[in-house]
Amino acid sequence: MARVYNFSAGPAVLPEEVLKEAADEMLDYRGCGMSVMEMSHRSQMFADIIETAEADLRELMNIPDNYKVLFLQGGASQQFSAIPMNLMKNKVADYIITGQWAKKACQEAQRYGKVNIVASSEDKTFTYIPDCSDLPISDDADYVYVCWNNTIYGTKYNKIPNTKGKILVADMSSSILSEPVNVEDFGVIYFGVQKNVGPAGVVVCIIREDLITDDVLPGTPTMLKWKTQADADSLYNTPPCYGIYICGKVFKWIKNQGGLEAMKEKNEEKAKILYDFLDQSELFKGTVVKEDRSLMNVPFVTGDKDLDAKFVAEAKAEGLENLKGHRTVGGMRASIYNAMPKEGVEKLVAFMKKFEEENK
């Protein structure tokens, strides 16, 4: 069976050449006679895999030496707890709410201290990013939290919020490696890899070293202390070895594509094809204000639930998979991550044009 164009929000499309490489190495990784799935995480061979993955990520993102890179388990959602446990010295944090994931992170942080919502776009169903140039940042806030790209709602920050000197923490799960980021603007960047980097099961945390201490909230589990993980170079317990191996291959693939500047150019080109069509379509409408549109997740609607369902079903028959919108918002959503080829977006737009003609 031919491969489909997979527009899933995550787990999501991976580069075909990475999958082929992994398939070639499935039974015998580089002559060792076993699969990476079977390999001891304490072996030299796996040490080479994780160290190379970290070095390539550091190079791609230009991560300064005073930041640690941790490959962990538990997904981004586990960091919703780990962040306040490790950072809430004053037991106060400020959150900017731009979607469901920021909201969930905020609710989790409320278990550990006082959480102030300093900006929100919930009043318009998260279809925009609030102005963050002059936020009412709390004097005693330990950090300010954002979700950088909102997978469900298709919005993305284009400017660094003015945190008035407070540490900025960002969940970048759905936009990581899609464009350059200045790591030094953030105290913590973390991301679940299953959207733009690898298979589900790995979360990567990039943390400024001065924020990794033994001074954590009482009761913090050993596994959730960043210092535990940092001191052990992500090998405190058995890490998600195979997932890290695939992430490493994706980092190499991005380097071969020309790095993050090149990825940004390709992603802007792909997104433009889809947004330009949505802006002139009489049937389909994008749901996000233009200046805050994501390059990765593009939600759109017809305005008619039955027509939306018909579109999703007919698109599937054409090999355009996973276009149904998130259950909380309905409609459609095309996730066009790094590994989605331009041809996939062109095929989607061609199908949308045909569907519009047939359903006027």
XYZ file of C-alpha atoms in Angstrom:
360
model
C 0.000 0.000 0.000
C 1.261 3.481 -0.871
C 2.062 5.867 1.972
C -0.611 8.468 2.706
C -0.151 12.172 3.407
C -0.527 12.184 7.185
C -1.768 15.519 8.582
C -2.034 14.219 12.157
C -1.228 16.613 15.016
C 0.807 13.941 16.813
C 2.025 11.267 16.742
C 2.783 12.722 13.369
C 4.539 12.330 10.040
C 8.249 11.445 10.151
C 10.771 11.873 7.314
C 10.553 8.879 5.012
C 14.323 8.520 4.740
C 14.587 8.334 8.542
C 12.017 5.525 8.618
C 13.854 3.652 5.845
C 17.175 4.013 7.648
C 15.621 2.744 10.879
C 14.079 -0.171 8.977
C 17.495 -1.090 7.518
C 18.991 -1.065 11.010
C 16.077 -2.748 12.766
C 17.659 -6.188 13.166
C 21.312 -5.215 13.207
C 22.482 -1.752 14.253
C 25.850 -1.041 12.666
C 27.108 -4.591 12.783
C 26.454 -5.190 16.497
C 24.035 -8.024 15.736
C 21.081 -6.540 17.596
C 18.439 -3.840 17.357
C 18.646 -0.541 19.247
C 15.439 -1.759 20.907
C 17.406 -4.592 22.532
C 20.543 -2.681 23.439
C 21.647 -1.885 26.992
C 21.317 1.807 27.777
C 24.617 1.444 29.639
C 26.463 0.224 26.531
C 29.030 2.312 24.675
C 26.959 1.944 21.530
C 23.919 3.583 23.131
C 26.128 6.216 24.780
C 27.250 7.179 21.261
C 23.610 7.412 20.103
C 22.421 9.714 22.913
C 25.581 11.832 22.941
C 25.429 12.367 19.168
C 21.714 13.224 19.391
C 22.442 15.838 22.053
C 25.387 17.300 20.120
C 23.294 17.604 16.942
C 20.396 19.239 18.797
C 22.813 21.697 20.437
C 24.240 22.555 17.039
C 20.821 22.946 15.380
C 19.430 25.210 18.103
C 22.723 26.887 18.995
C 22.181 25.881 22.650
C 24.664 27.662 24.936
C 27.015 25.629 27.141
C 25.252 26.764 30.326
C 22.070 24.891 29.351
C 21.525 21.194 30.032
C 19.709 18.968 27.529
C 17.696 16.137 29.099
C 15.982 13.261 27.251
C 13.166 12.118 29.551
C 9.929 10.138 29.698
C 6.416 11.113 30.778
C 5.680 13.399 27.855
C 5.264 17.161 28.011
C 2.342 16.658 30.416
C 4.629 15.306 33.136
C 6.626 18.535 32.969
C 3.406 20.399 33.875
C 4.180 19.154 37.413
C 7.974 19.048 37.237
C 8.189 22.755 36.348
C 6.499 24.091 39.507
C 8.188 21.409 41.639
C 11.625 22.543 40.450
C 11.044 26.279 40.074
C 8.425 27.440 42.577
C 10.711 28.784 45.308
C 8.239 31.560 46.247
C 5.267 29.369 45.360
C 4.051 31.954 42.819
C 3.932 31.682 39.021
C 2.397 33.665 36.169
C 0.748 31.826 33.262
C -0.365 33.094 29.849
C -3.287 31.012 28.611
C -3.490 30.578 24.835
C -5.063 27.146 24.600
C -5.887 23.851 26.213
C -2.303 22.792 26.972
C -1.373 26.043 28.706
C -4.627 25.713 30.636
C -3.796 22.160 31.743
C -0.273 23.211 32.758
C -1.770 26.084 34.749
C -4.242 23.788 36.543
C -1.399 21.435 37.468
C 0.762 24.289 38.814
C -2.134 25.376 41.043
C -1.529 22.227 43.108
C 1.842 23.618 44.181
C 1.375 27.338 44.683
C -0.415 30.522 43.669
C -0.893 30.876 39.930
C -1.781 34.200 38.331
C -3.221 34.274 34.820
C -1.579 37.424 33.434
C -3.068 37.171 29.910
C -5.511 34.916 28.085
C -7.151 34.574 24.684
C -9.977 32.348 25.911
C -12.500 35.167 25.294
C -12.256 34.465 21.532
C -11.774 30.672 21.679
C -7.977 31.034 21.593
C -7.955 32.367 18.021
C -5.235 34.930 18.750
C -2.167 35.539 20.938
C -2.712 38.286 23.547
C -0.504 41.372 23.623
C 2.362 40.451 25.961
C 4.344 43.695 25.772
C 3.252 45.014 29.177
C 1.933 42.183 31.328
C 0.979 42.539 35.020
C 3.900 40.295 36.045
C 3.859 39.453 39.760
C 6.811 40.850 41.724
C 7.346 37.526 43.465
C 6.669 35.230 40.468
C 9.177 32.404 40.159
C 8.610 32.149 36.408
C 6.283 33.060 33.519
C 4.849 30.177 31.492
C 3.773 30.005 27.833
C 2.766 27.373 25.294
C 4.621 28.667 22.239
C 2.580 27.085 19.446
C -0.982 25.951 20.067
C -1.609 22.690 18.252
C -5.373 22.650 18.684
C -6.051 26.300 17.853
C -3.303 27.002 15.300
C -1.754 30.084 16.926
C 1.901 30.894 17.585
C 3.860 33.563 19.445
C 5.879 35.787 17.134
C 7.379 37.947 19.883
C 9.007 37.087 23.193
C 6.652 38.142 26.036
C 8.001 40.900 28.242
C 8.443 38.997 31.502
C 10.065 41.986 33.257
C 13.138 39.970 34.136
C 11.352 36.816 35.280
C 12.345 33.376 33.936
C 10.391 32.416 30.812
C 9.333 28.756 30.514
C 8.009 27.535 27.161
C 6.317 24.370 25.970
C 7.439 24.172 22.311
C 6.101 20.692 21.571
C 4.456 21.512 18.250
C 6.848 24.065 16.769
C 10.290 22.937 17.904
C 12.901 22.877 15.112
C 10.484 24.467 12.633
C 12.427 27.743 12.762
C 15.328 29.279 14.720
C 14.782 30.167 18.390
C 17.075 32.202 20.640
C 17.455 29.751 23.515
C 18.849 32.445 25.822
C 15.471 34.208 25.841
C 14.174 31.261 27.898
C 15.055 29.649 31.208
C 13.390 26.395 30.161
C 12.286 25.078 26.772
C 10.712 21.647 26.655
C 8.891 19.576 24.075
C 7.196 16.236 23.595
C 8.861 14.899 20.443
C 5.861 13.210 18.807
C 4.858 16.194 16.686
C 7.984 17.362 14.918
C 10.878 15.164 16.021
C 10.215 11.499 16.729
C 7.900 8.783 18.062
C 5.808 9.370 21.179
C 7.514 8.573 24.463
C 10.311 11.146 24.734
C 10.245 14.663 26.188
C 13.307 16.873 25.771
C 14.050 19.590 28.340
C 16.549 22.378 27.677
C 17.200 24.008 31.065
C 19.542 26.789 32.142
C 21.976 25.269 34.615
C 21.365 27.748 37.445
C 17.744 26.520 37.554
C 18.804 22.925 38.233
C 19.241 22.642 42.007
C 18.411 20.507 45.005
C 16.137 23.305 46.212
C 12.845 21.797 45.056
C 9.394 21.596 46.616
C 9.125 19.112 49.501
C 7.740 15.807 48.273
C 9.116 16.161 44.742
C 9.680 12.600 43.454
C 13.320 11.734 42.775
C 12.477 11.108 39.114
C 10.946 14.580 38.692
C 13.956 16.445 40.090
C 15.801 17.909 37.133
C 19.033 17.591 39.130
C 18.584 13.807 39.386
C 18.294 13.577 35.631
C 20.993 16.146 34.845
C 23.555 14.548 37.183
C 22.952 11.202 35.475
C 23.062 12.640 31.901
C 19.466 11.430 31.274
C 20.458 7.877 32.301
C 19.185 7.809 35.905
C 16.865 4.999 34.845
C 16.357 3.270 31.500
C 15.559 6.070 29.047
C 13.254 5.676 26.006
C 16.204 4.360 23.987
C 14.576 3.675 20.640
C 12.703 6.990 20.648
C 15.942 8.876 21.344
C 17.621 6.967 18.494
C 14.911 8.103 16.044
C 15.104 11.698 17.351
C 18.837 11.588 16.668
C 18.172 10.549 13.078
C 15.669 13.389 12.659
C 18.223 15.909 13.989
C 20.682 14.646 11.333
C 17.963 14.885 8.675
C 17.247 18.522 9.607
C 20.966 19.306 9.481
C 21.084 17.767 5.983
C 18.110 19.941 4.955
C 20.177 23.007 5.817
C 19.274 23.564 9.478
C 16.571 25.715 11.050
C 16.799 28.694 8.665
C 16.149 26.310 5.767
C 13.317 24.583 7.648
C 11.686 27.959 8.342
C 11.819 28.854 4.647
C 10.266 25.520 3.640
C 7.607 25.749 6.344
C 6.649 29.299 5.353
C 6.356 28.200 1.739
C 4.104 25.251 2.635
C 1.928 27.286 5.005
C 1.519 30.064 2.414
C 0.079 27.608 -0.124
C -2.650 26.596 2.336
C -3.328 30.016 3.908
C -3.485 31.744 0.503
C -6.153 29.278 -0.572
C -8.109 29.677 2.679
C -8.036 33.485 2.328
C -9.721 33.401 -1.067
C -11.967 30.356 -0.621
C -15.727 30.879 -0.476
C -16.339 27.593 1.352
C -13.386 27.135 3.726
C -12.351 29.648 6.364
C -9.232 29.741 8.529
C -10.042 30.347 12.198
C -6.972 32.301 13.387
C -6.173 36.031 13.099
C -3.563 36.449 10.367
C -0.701 37.820 12.448
C -0.786 34.893 14.912
C -1.076 31.981 12.489
C 0.973 28.867 13.149
C 3.236 27.451 10.435
C 2.644 23.977 11.845
C -1.081 23.594 12.599
C -3.734 25.061 10.311
C -7.350 24.819 11.544
C -10.210 25.598 9.133
C -13.983 25.119 8.869
C -16.805 25.197 6.337
C -19.315 26.413 8.932
C -21.429 23.287 8.465
C -20.702 20.233 10.642
C -22.113 17.748 8.138
C -20.054 19.250 5.331
C -16.957 19.136 7.556
C -17.546 15.420 8.172
C -18.075 14.807 4.456
C -14.827 16.622 3.672
C -12.822 14.575 6.193
C -14.253 11.297 4.848
C -13.661 12.147 1.185
C -10.153 13.461 1.912
C -9.315 10.151 3.603
C -10.406 8.282 0.485
C -7.906 10.437 -1.444
C -5.016 9.464 0.850
C -5.195 12.688 2.919
C -5.330 11.325 6.459
C -6.113 12.757 9.907
C -7.680 16.062 8.861
C -10.412 16.016 11.502
C -10.104 18.933 13.956
C -9.562 18.395 17.677
C -12.698 17.153 19.424
C -12.917 20.374 21.472
C -13.181 22.670 18.434
C -14.435 20.519 15.541
C -13.847 21.468 11.907
C -10.603 20.451 10.245
C -6.924 20.825 11.007
C -3.922 20.205 8.785
C -0.703 19.722 10.716
C 2.122 20.415 8.269
C 5.212 19.649 10.296
C 8.802 19.621 8.994
C 8.433 16.133 7.517
C 5.280 16.954 5.518
C 6.456 17.434 1.918
C 5.253 20.426 -0.085
C 3.492 17.994 -2.449
C 1.259 16.907 0.429
C 0.055 20.481 0.978
C -0.403 20.995 -2.773
C -2.459 17.807 -2.995
C -4.590 18.938 -0.037
C -5.287 22.342 -1.627
C -6.111 20.719 -4.993
C -8.597 18.447 -3.209
C -10.084 21.406 -1.275
C -10.635 23.281 -4.559
C -12.360 20.252 -6.092
C -14.487 19.778 -2.956
C -15.502 23.439 -3.025
C -16.585 23.172 -6.678
C -18.661 20.081 -5.960
C -20.292 21.457 -2.807
C -21.209 25.015 -3.711
